[in-house]
DNA sequence: CGAGGCGTTGACACCCATCAACATGGGTGG
DNA sequence: CCACCCATGTTGATGGGTGTCAACGCCTCG
C-alpha cells in the first residue's frame, strides 16, 4: 500500500502543469510549494514539514498549479489512493488525517493572506518566524533558542512577497531591536516574547486550541 | 438534521474568538471572512458564495480566527455534526463534499497568496474579478457582460491588501485601458480577454480541470 | 430636502523595489 | 593546505508604487 520516495535537495516532486501521480505524506525534510510568474519573480505559497500531506487535491484536480520542490533531502511515503470515497471506507483514519491536514493548511494560508495584505515587512518576517517555531514544536523538531532552517533569505523573500535586499534590512532591524539574529540559516531567538509582540502573533490557529478530543493523527 | 438560518446584510455569523456552534452550507448570498488588526485595518481572507461550506474547521478548532459577516441577506443550512469520523460513516456524501469544498478553498487561498505577494495592484484587481466571474459561472449565477456584486470598493481594498483610494485609481486605469468599468457595485466586462491577460489569469485552478469523474457534489 | 454612505481627486510622504557593486564563506580541486 | 569560485549575504543610491490626509461630489434613502 505504501512506498517510500526520496528526493535530494533541490529536486522537484512535481512541477506546475504536470499531472499528479499520487498523494504523499512527508516523513522527513522541508519542501516548498511555489509558482513562477512571468517576469521571473517567484512566490512561495506554502512549505511542508514532516507530517504534512502533499498533492491531496489530486482527488479533485488533474494537474498541479504549483511546483513542489525539496529544500532539503526529503523522505516521503507514497499513498495509494483512488478516490476520497474509496479512502473513507477503506482507510477512514487516513481520510480523517487528510481532513485535519487540509484544515491546518487552510488556517496557515489564511494567516499568510493577512500578513501579505496588511502587515509590513517587519511584522511579516516576525510572524513567519513565530509560525515556523510553532510548527516545529508541534512535530517536536525544535529545542533550544536557535531555529535551524533550510531557508535562505531569498526563500524568506519569496514567502513574504518582499525582495531579498529588504529581507536583509528587516533582519538587521530585528537584530538592532534585540529580537532575533540571522546567521547562515540559523535564527537565534533572542527575545521570543518581543518577537511575538512585533508579529502580533496568536498561535491558537496552529494548535487546534482547546478541542482536546481532536489530535493530529500522526 | 438540517435547519435553516437567515442573516441580514451586515450581520455576523460568528466573530473572531467566538466558539463555533455548527457548520453551515450557504444557500444564498455573499459572506466575507475577515480579520481586524490592531491599527484599525482589516483584511478579508475569503468570501463565501452559494454552495460553499462555512466553519468546517470546527471539527478541529474550538474557536474562529475570523469574523464571518453577511455582505448581503444570506440563507444558510445548519449542518448537524459531531465529528468528521461520524460524518464519514453516516453521511459519506457530505464528507466528500466537504473535502471538495476544502480543496477548492485552499486553491483560492493559494492563488490569493500569489496575488498579494507578487502581483501589483492592477493585476490583483483584474485577477480577483476573473476569479469572481469564474466562481459565479460555476454556480450559474452569472450571465451577460456585467458582474453584479455586493462588494464596495472598500471591500476590494480589504480583499486585495490595498487602500480604498488606490482601488479608485486602479479602476480608473482599467477603464482607460478599456478592460472593465465599475459603477456602484456593477462591473461591466468591456474586454474579457484583455482582463484575463492583464491578470495573468489561468482558470484551471477553479474548474477541477479535466478530472471528469469528479464533480461538485451540490 | 437633508443626511450620510460611497466614490473621487490631488498633494505629499513613505515603504519597499531595483540596480550596481562589494563582502563573506564554504566547497572544490590542485 | 591553499587558491579559487560561486552562492549567499550586504550596503548605498535612487525611483516607483502605494498609503495617508483633506476636501469635495454624487447618489440613495428616509
JSON list of N, CA and C in Angstrom, two decimals, chain B residues 3-62:
[
{"chain": "B", "resi": 3, "resn": "UNK", "atom": "N", "xyz": [-31.29, 22.64, 9.58]},
{"chain": "B", "resi": 3, "resn": "UNK", "atom": "CA", "xyz": [-32.13, 23.77, 9.96]},
{"chain": "B", "resi": 3, "resn": "UNK", "atom": "C", "xyz": [-31.70, 24.98, 9.15]},
{"chain": "B", "resi": 4, "resn": "UNK", "atom": "N", "xyz": [-32.66, 25.78, 8.78]},
{"chain": "B", "resi": 4, "resn": "UNK", "atom": "CA", "xyz": [-32.32, 26.99, 8.02]},
{"chain": "B", "resi": 4, "resn": "UNK", "atom": "C", "xyz": [-31.97, 28.14, 8.94]},
{"chain": "B", "resi": 5, "resn": "UNK", "atom": "N", "xyz": [-31.03, 28.96, 8.49]},
{"chain": "B", "resi": 5, "resn": "UNK", "atom": "CA", "xyz": [-30.70, 30.18, 9.21]},
{"chain": "B", "resi": 5, "resn": "UNK", "atom": "C", "xyz": [-30.70, 31.32, 8.21]},
{"chain": "B", "resi": 6, "resn": "UNK", "atom": "N", "xyz": [-31.18, 32.46, 8.64]},
{"chain": "B", "resi": 6, "resn": "UNK", "atom": "CA", "xyz": [-31.12, 33.64, 7.78]},
{"chain": "B", "resi": 6, "resn": "UNK", "atom": "C", "xyz": [-30.38, 34.77, 8.47]},
{"chain": "B", "resi": 7, "resn": "UNK", "atom": "N", "xyz": [-29.63, 35.50, 7.68]},
{"chain": "B", "resi": 7, "resn": "UNK", "atom": "CA", "xyz": [-28.92, 36.67, 8.20]},
{"chain": "B", "resi": 7, "resn": "UNK", "atom": "C", "xyz": [-29.24, 37.87, 7.33]},
{"chain": "B", "resi": 8, "resn": "UNK", "atom": "N", "xyz": [-29.35, 39.01, 7.96]},
{"chain": "B", "resi": 8, "resn": "UNK", "atom": "CA", "xyz": [-29.49, 40.25, 7.20]},
{"chain": "B", "resi": 8, "resn": "UNK", "atom": "C", "xyz": [-28.12, 40.75, 6.79]},
{"chain": "B", "resi": 9, "resn": "UNK", "atom": "N", "xyz": [-28.08, 41.63, 5.80]},
{"chain": "B", "resi": 9, "resn": "UNK", "atom": "CA", "xyz": [-26.81, 42.20, 5.35]},
{"chain": "B", "resi": 9, "resn": "UNK", "atom": "C", "xyz": [-26.12, 42.89, 6.53]},
{"chain": "B", "resi": 10, "resn": "UNK", "atom": "N", "xyz": [-24.86, 42.58, 6.73]},
{"chain": "B", "resi": 10, "resn": "UNK", "atom": "CA", "xyz": [-24.11, 43.20, 7.81]},
{"chain": "B", "resi": 10, "resn": "UNK", "atom": "C", "xyz": [-24.07, 42.38, 9.09]},
{"chain": "B", "resi": 11, "resn": "UNK", "atom": "N", "xyz": [-24.98, 41.43, 9.22]},
{"chain": "B", "resi": 11, "resn": "UNK", "atom": "CA", "xyz": [-24.97, 40.60, 10.43]},
{"chain": "B", "resi": 11, "resn": "UNK", "atom": "C", "xyz": [-23.81, 39.62, 10.40]},
{"chain": "B", "resi": 12, "resn": "UNK", "atom": "N", "xyz": [-23.33, 39.29, 11.60]},
{"chain": "B", "resi": 12, "resn": "UNK", "atom": "CA", "xyz": [-22.21, 38.36, 11.70]},
{"chain": "B", "resi": 12, "resn": "UNK", "atom": "C", "xyz": [-22.71, 36.96, 11.99]},
{"chain": "B", "resi": 13, "resn": "UNK", "atom": "N", "xyz": [-22.15, 35.99, 11.28]},
{"chain": "B", "resi": 13, "resn": "UNK", "atom": "CA", "xyz": [-22.43, 34.59, 11.58]},
{"chain": "B", "resi": 13, "resn": "UNK", "atom": "C", "xyz": [-21.64, 34.16, 12.80]},
{"chain": "B", "resi": 14, "resn": "UNK", "atom": "N", "xyz": [-20.40, 34.64, 12.86]},
{"chain": "B", "resi": 14, "resn": "UNK", "atom": "CA", "xyz": [-19.55, 34.37, 14.01]},
{"chain": "B", "resi": 14, "resn": "UNK", "atom": "C", "xyz": [-18.48, 35.46, 14.05]},
{"chain": "B", "resi": 15, "resn": "UNK", "atom": "N", "xyz": [-17.94, 35.70, 15.23]},
{"chain": "B", "resi": 15, "resn": "UNK", "atom": "CA", "xyz": [-16.89, 36.71, 15.38]},
{"chain": "B", "resi": 15, "resn": "UNK", "atom": "C", "xyz": [-15.58, 36.04, 15.77]},
{"chain": "B", "resi": 16, "resn": "UNK", "atom": "N", "xyz": [-14.49, 36.72, 15.47]},
{"chain": "B", "resi": 16, "resn": "UNK", "atom": "CA", "xyz": [-13.18, 36.21, 15.87]},
{"chain": "B", "resi": 16, "resn": "UNK", "atom": "C", "xyz": [-13.15, 35.93, 17.37]},
{"chain": "B", "resi": 17, "resn": "UNK", "atom": "N", "xyz": [-12.69, 34.74, 17.72]},
{"chain": "B", "resi": 17, "resn": "UNK", "atom": "CA", "xyz": [-12.55, 34.39, 19.13]},
{"chain": "B", "resi": 17, "resn": "UNK", "atom": "C", "xyz": [-13.76, 33.67, 19.71]},
{"chain": "B", "resi": 18, "resn": "UNK", "atom": "N", "xyz": [-14.89, 33.72, 19.00]},
{"chain": "B", "resi": 18, "resn": "UNK", "atom": "CA", "xyz": [-16.09, 33.01, 19.48]},
{"chain": "B", "resi": 18, "resn": "UNK", "atom": "C", "xyz": [-15.99, 31.52, 19.22]},
{"chain": "B", "resi": 19, "resn": "UNK", "atom": "N", "xyz": [-16.71, 30.78, 20.05]},
{"chain": "B", "resi": 19, "resn": "UNK", "atom": "CA", "xyz": [-16.78, 29.33, 19.83]},
{"chain": "B", "resi": 19, "resn": "UNK", "atom": "C", "xyz": [-17.67, 29.02, 18.64]},
{"chain": "B", "resi": 20, "resn": "UNK", "atom": "N", "xyz": [-17.25, 28.04, 17.88]},
{"chain": "B", "resi": 20, "resn": "UNK", "atom": "CA", "xyz": [-18.10, 27.55, 16.80]},
{"chain": "B", "resi": 20, "resn": "UNK", "atom": "C", "xyz": [-19.34, 26.90, 17.39]},
{"chain": "B", "resi": 21, "resn": "UNK", "atom": "N", "xyz": [-20.46, 27.08, 16.71]},
{"chain": "B", "resi": 21, "resn": "UNK", "atom": "CA", "xyz": [-21.67, 26.38, 17.13]},
{"chain": "B", "resi": 21, "resn": "UNK", "atom": "C", "xyz": [-21.96, 25.20, 16.20]},
{"chain": "B", "resi": 22, "resn": "UNK", "atom": "N", "xyz": [-21.88, 25.45, 14.91]},
{"chain": "B", "resi": 22, "resn": "UNK", "atom": "CA", "xyz": [-22.05, 24.35, 13.97]},
{"chain": "B", "resi": 22, "resn": "UNK", "atom": "C", "xyz": [-21.49, 24.71, 12.60]},
{"chain": "B", "resi": 23, "resn": "UNK", "atom": "N", "xyz": [-21.58, 23.76, 11.68]},
{"chain": "B", "resi": 23, "resn": "UNK", "atom": "CA", "xyz": [-21.17, 24.01, 10.31]},
{"chain": "B", "resi": 23, "resn": "UNK", "atom": "C", "xyz": [-22.35, 24.54, 9.50]},
{"chain": "B", "resi": 24, "resn": "UNK", "atom": "N", "xyz": [-22.05, 25.19, 8.39]},
{"chain": "B", "resi": 24, "resn": "UNK", "atom": "CA", "xyz": [-23.10, 25.73, 7.56]},
{"chain": "B", "resi": 24, "resn": "UNK", "atom": "C", "xyz": [-22.82, 25.45, 6.08]},
{"chain": "B", "resi": 25, "resn": "UNK", "atom": "N", "xyz": [-23.90, 25.42, 5.33]},
{"chain": "B", "resi": 25, "resn": "UNK", "atom": "CA", "xyz": [-23.79, 25.40, 3.88]},
{"chain": "B", "resi": 25, "resn": "UNK", "atom": "C", "xyz": [-24.54, 26.62, 3.37]},
{"chain": "B", "resi": 26, "resn": "UNK", "atom": "N", "xyz": [-23.87, 27.41, 2.55]},
{"chain": "B", "resi": 26, "resn": "UNK", "atom": "CA", "xyz": [-24.51, 28.63, 2.04]},
{"chain": "B", "resi": 26, "resn": "UNK", "atom": "C", "xyz": [-25.51, 28.28, 0.95]},
{"chain": "B", "resi": 27, "resn": "UNK", "atom": "N", "xyz": [-26.73, 28.72, 1.13]},
{"chain": "B", "resi": 27, "resn": "UNK", "atom": "CA", "xyz": [-27.71, 28.50, 0.07]},
{"chain": "B", "resi": 27, "resn": "UNK", "atom": "C", "xyz": [-27.81, 29.74, -0.82]},
{"chain": "B", "resi": 28, "resn": "UNK", "atom": "N", "xyz": [-27.76, 30.90, -0.19]},
{"chain": "B", "resi": 28, "resn": "UNK", "atom": "CA", "xyz": [-27.89, 32.11, -0.98]},
{"chain": "B", "resi": 28, "resn": "UNK", "atom": "C", "xyz": [-27.20, 33.28, -0.29]},
{"chain": "B", "resi": 29, "resn": "UNK", "atom": "N", "xyz": [-26.58, 34.14, -1.09]},
{"chain": "B", "resi": 29, "resn": "UNK", "atom": "CA", "xyz": [-25.96, 35.35, -0.57]},
{"chain": "B", "resi": 29, "resn": "UNK", "atom": "C", "xyz": [-24.44, 35.26, -0.50]},
{"chain": "B", "resi": 30, "resn": "UNK", "atom": "N", "xyz": [-23.84, 36.40, -0.17]},
{"chain": "B", "resi": 30, "resn": "UNK", "atom": "CA", "xyz": [-22.38, 36.51, -0.05]},
{"chain": "B", "resi": 30, "resn": "UNK", "atom": "C", "xyz": [-22.00, 36.73, 1.40]},
{"chain": "B", "resi": 31, "resn": "UNK", "atom": "N", "xyz": [-20.93, 36.07, 1.85]},
{"chain": "B", "resi": 31, "resn": "UNK", "atom": "CA", "xyz": [-20.37, 36.34, 3.17]},
{"chain": "B", "resi": 31, "resn": "UNK", "atom": "C", "xyz": [-18.88, 36.61, 3.05]},
{"chain": "B", "resi": 32, "resn": "UNK", "atom": "N", "xyz": [-18.36, 37.43, 3.97]},
{"chain": "B", "resi": 32, "resn": "UNK", "atom": "CA", "xyz": [-16.94, 37.75, 3.99]},
{"chain": "B", "resi": 32, "resn": "UNK", "atom": "C", "xyz": [-16.31, 37.21, 5.26]},
{"chain": "B", "resi": 33, "resn": "UNK", "atom": "N", "xyz": [-15.13, 36.62, 5.11]},
{"chain": "B", "resi": 33, "resn": "UNK", "atom": "CA", "xyz": [-14.39, 36.16, 6.28]},
{"chain": "B", "resi": 33, "resn": "UNK", "atom": "C", "xyz": [-13.21, 37.09, 6.46]},
{"chain": "B", "resi": 34, "resn": "UNK", "atom": "N", "xyz": [-13.13, 37.77, 7.60]},
{"chain": "B", "resi": 34, "resn": "UNK", "atom": "CA", "xyz": [-12.17, 38.86, 7.74]},
{"chain": "B", "resi": 34, "resn": "UNK", "atom": "C", "xyz": [-11.58, 38.94, 9.13]},
{"chain": "B", "resi": 35, "resn": "UNK", "atom": "N", "xyz": [-10.46, 39.58, 9.20]},
{"chain": "B", "resi": 35, "resn": "UNK", "atom": "CA", "xyz": [-9.78, 39.83, 10.47]},
{"chain": "B", "resi": 35, "resn": "UNK", "atom": "C", "xyz": [-9.54, 41.32, 10.64]},
{"chain": "B", "resi": 36, "resn": "UNK", "atom": "N", "xyz": [-9.82, 41.84, 11.83]},
{"chain": "B", "resi": 36, "resn": "UNK", "atom": "CA", "xyz": [-9.43, 43.20, 12.16]},
{"chain": "B", "resi": 36, "resn": "UNK", "atom": "C", "xyz": [-8.07, 43.18, 12.81]},
{"chain": "B", "resi": 37, "resn": "UNK", "atom": "N", "xyz": [-7.22, 44.12, 12.43]},
{"chain": "B", "resi": 37, "resn": "UNK", "atom": "CA", "xyz": [-5.89, 44.17, 13.02]},
{"chain": "B", "resi": 37, "resn": "UNK", "atom": "C", "xyz": [-5.74, 45.39, 13.90]},
{"chain": "B", "resi": 38, "resn": "UNK", "atom": "N", "xyz": [-4.83, 45.27, 14.88]},
{"chain": "B", "resi": 38, "resn": "UNK", "atom": "CA", "xyz": [-4.54, 46.45, 15.67]},
{"chain": "B", "resi": 38, "resn": "UNK", "atom": "C", "xyz": [-4.10, 47.56, 14.72]},
{"chain": "B", "resi": 39, "resn": "UNK", "atom": "N", "xyz": [-4.64, 48.75, 14.88]},
{"chain": "B", "resi": 39, "resn": "UNK", "atom": "CA", "xyz": [-4.38, 49.83, 13.94]},
{"chain": "B", "resi": 39, "resn": "UNK", "atom": "C", "xyz": [-5.61, 50.14, 13.13]},
{"chain": "B", "resi": 40, "resn": "UNK", "atom": "N", "xyz": [-6.62, 49.24, 13.24]},
{"chain": "B", "resi": 40, "resn": "UNK", "atom": "CA", "xyz": [-7.89, 49.54, 12.62]},
{"chain": "B", "resi": 40, "resn": "UNK", "atom": "C", "xyz": [-8.03, 49.03, 11.19]},
{"chain": "B", "resi": 41, "resn": "UNK", "atom": "N", "xyz": [-6.95, 48.45, 10.64]},
{"chain": "B", "resi": 41, "resn": "UNK", "atom": "CA", "xyz": [-7.09, 47.92, 9.29]},
{"chain": "B", "resi": 41, "resn": "UNK", "atom": "C", "xyz": [-7.80, 46.58, 9.33]},
{"chain": "B", "resi": 42, "resn": "UNK", "atom": "N", "xyz": [-8.18, 46.13, 8.16]},
{"chain": "B", "resi": 42, "resn": "UNK", "atom": "CA", "xyz": [-8.99, 44.93, 8.04]},
{"chain": "B", "resi": 42, "resn": "UNK", "atom": "C", "xyz": [-8.51, 44.15, 6.83]},
{"chain": "B", "resi": 43, "resn": "UNK", "atom": "N", "xyz": [-8.44, 42.86, 6.94]},
{"chain": "B", "resi": 43, "resn": "UNK", "atom": "CA", "xyz": [-8.11, 42.04, 5.79]},
{"chain": "B", "resi": 43, "resn": "UNK", "atom": "C", "xyz": [-9.19, 40.99, 5.59]},
{"chain": "B", "resi": 44, "resn": "UNK", "atom": "N", "xyz": [-9.74, 40.98, 4.40]},
{"chain": "B", "resi": 44, "resn": "UNK", "atom": "CA", "xyz": [-10.71, 39.94, 4.04]},
{"chain": "B", "resi": 44, "resn": "UNK", "atom": "C", "xyz": [-9.94, 38.77, 3.47]},
{"chain": "B", "resi": 45, "resn": "UNK", "atom": "N", "xyz": [-10.13, 37.62, 4.06]},
{"chain": "B", "resi": 45, "resn": "UNK", "atom": "CA", "xyz": [-9.34, 36.45, 3.70]},
{"chain": "B", "resi": 45, "resn": "UNK", "atom": "C", "xyz": [-10.02, 35.70, 2.57]},
{"chain": "B", "resi": 46, "resn": "UNK", "atom": "N", "xyz": [-11.30, 35.82, 2.50]},
{"chain": "B", "resi": 46, "resn": "UNK", "atom": "CA", "xyz": [-12.15, 34.88, 1.81]},
{"chain": "B", "resi": 46, "resn": "UNK", "atom": "C", "xyz": [-13.53, 35.43, 1.59]},
{"chain": "B", "resi": 47, "resn": "UNK", "atom": "N", "xyz": [-14.22, 34.98, 0.60]},
{"chain": "B", "resi": 47, "resn": "UNK", "atom": "CA", "xyz": [-15.66, 35.22, 0.60]},
{"chain": "B", "resi": 47, "resn": "UNK", "atom": "C", "xyz": [-16.38, 33.95, 0.20]},
{"chain": "B", "resi": 48, "resn": "UNK", "atom": "N", "xyz": [-17.55, 33.79, 0.75]},
{"chain": "B", "resi": 48, "resn": "UNK", "atom": "CA", "xyz": [-18.31, 32.56, 0.51]},
{"chain": "B", "resi": 48, "resn": "UNK", "atom": "C", "xyz": [-19.53, 32.86, -0.34]},
{"chain": "B", "resi": 49, "resn": "UNK", "atom": "N", "xyz": [-19.76, 32.00, -1.30]},
{"chain": "B", "resi": 49, "resn": "UNK", "atom": "CA", "xyz": [-20.91, 32.11, -2.20]},
{"chain": "B", "resi": 49, "resn": "UNK", "atom": "C", "xyz": [-21.80, 30.88, -2.03]},
{"chain": "B", "resi": 50, "resn": "UNK", "atom": "N", "xyz": [-22.96, 30.90, -2.64]},
{"chain": "B", "resi": 50, "resn": "UNK", "atom": "CA", "xyz": [-23.83, 29.72, -2.53]},
{"chain": "B", "resi": 50, "resn": "UNK", "atom": "C", "xyz": [-23.08, 28.44, -2.92]},
{"chain": "B", "resi": 51, "resn": "UNK", "atom": "N", "xyz": [-23.27, 27.40, -2.11]},
{"chain": "B", "resi": 51, "resn": "UNK", "atom": "CA", "xyz": [-22.59, 26.14, -2.34]},
{"chain": "B", "resi": 51, "resn": "UNK", "atom": "C", "xyz": [-21.36, 25.96, -1.48]},
{"chain": "B", "resi": 52, "resn": "UNK", "atom": "N", "xyz": [-20.89, 27.04, -0.87]},
{"chain": "B", "resi": 52, "resn": "UNK", "atom": "CA", "xyz": [-19.69, 26.94, -0.02]},
{"chain": "B", "resi": 52, "resn": "UNK", "atom": "C", "xyz": [-20.05, 26.53, 1.40]},
{"chain": "B", "resi": 53, "resn": "UNK", "atom": "N", "xyz": [-19.17, 25.78, 2.00]},
{"chain": "B", "resi": 53, "resn": "UNK", "atom": "CA", "xyz": [-19.31, 25.42, 3.41]},
{"chain": "B", "resi": 53, "resn": "UNK", "atom": "C", "xyz": [-18.63, 26.48, 4.28]},
{"chain": "B", "resi": 54, "resn": "UNK", "atom": "N", "xyz": [-19.15, 26.64, 5.48]},
{"chain": "B", "resi": 54, "resn": "UNK", "atom": "CA", "xyz": [-18.53, 27.57, 6.41]},
{"chain": "B", "resi": 54, "resn": "UNK", "atom": "C", "xyz": [-18.32, 26.89, 7.75]},
{"chain": "B", "resi": 55, "resn": "UNK", "atom": "N", "xyz": [-17.27, 27.32, 8.43]},
{"chain": "B", "resi": 55, "resn": "UNK", "atom": "CA", "xyz": [-16.99, 26.82, 9.78]},
{"chain": "B", "resi": 55, "resn": "UNK", "atom": "C", "xyz": [-16.70, 25.34, 9.81]},
{"chain": "B", "resi": 56, "resn": "UNK", "atom": "N", "xyz": [-16.19, 24.81, 8.70]},
{"chain": "B", "resi": 56, "resn": "UNK", "atom": "CA", "xyz": [-15.95, 23.37, 8.73]},
{"chain": "B", "resi": 56, "resn": "UNK", "atom": "C", "xyz": [-14.76, 23.01, 9.61]},
{"chain": "B", "resi": 57, "resn": "UNK", "atom": "N", "xyz": [-13.90, 23.97, 9.89]},
{"chain": "B", "resi": 57, "resn": "UNK", "atom": "CA", "xyz": [-12.83, 23.57, 10.78]},
{"chain": "B", "resi": 57, "resn": "UNK", "atom": "C", "xyz": [-13.23, 23.63, 12.25]},
{"chain": "B", "resi": 58, "resn": "UNK", "atom": "N", "xyz": [-14.51, 23.74, 12.50]},
{"chain": "B", "resi": 58, "resn": "UNK", "atom": "CA", "xyz": [-14.99, 23.48, 13.85]},
{"chain": "B", "resi": 58, "resn": "UNK", "atom": "C", "xyz": [-14.70, 22.03, 14.24]},
{"chain": "B", "resi": 59, "resn": "UNK", "atom": "N", "xyz": [-14.50, 21.20, 13.23]},
{"chain": "B", "resi": 59, "resn": "UNK", "atom": "CA", "xyz": [-14.15, 19.81, 13.51]},
{"chain": "B", "resi": 59, "resn": "UNK", "atom": "C", "xyz": [-12.77, 19.72, 14.17]},
{"chain": "B", "resi": 60, "resn": "UNK", "atom": "N", "xyz": [-11.98, 20.75, 14.03]},
{"chain": "B", "resi": 60, "resn": "UNK", "atom": "CA", "xyz": [-10.60, 20.73, 14.55]},
{"chain": "B", "resi": 60, "resn": "UNK", "atom": "C", "xyz": [-10.36, 21.80, 15.61]},
{"chain": "B", "resi": 61, "resn": "UNK", "atom": "N", "xyz": [-10.89, 23.00, 15.35]},
{"chain": "B", "resi": 61, "resn": "UNK", "atom": "CA", "xyz": [-10.63, 24.12, 16.24]},
{"chain": "B", "resi": 61, "resn": "UNK", "atom": "C", "xyz": [-11.86, 24.40, 17.10]},
{"chain": "B", "resi": 62, "resn": "UNK", "atom": "N", "xyz": [-11.60, 24.98, 18.23]},
{"chain": "B", "resi": 62, "resn": "UNK", "atom": "CA", "xyz": [-12.73, 25.34, 19.08]},
{"chain": "B", "resi": 62, "resn": "UNK", "atom": "C", "xyz": [-13.31, 26.70, 18.71]}
]
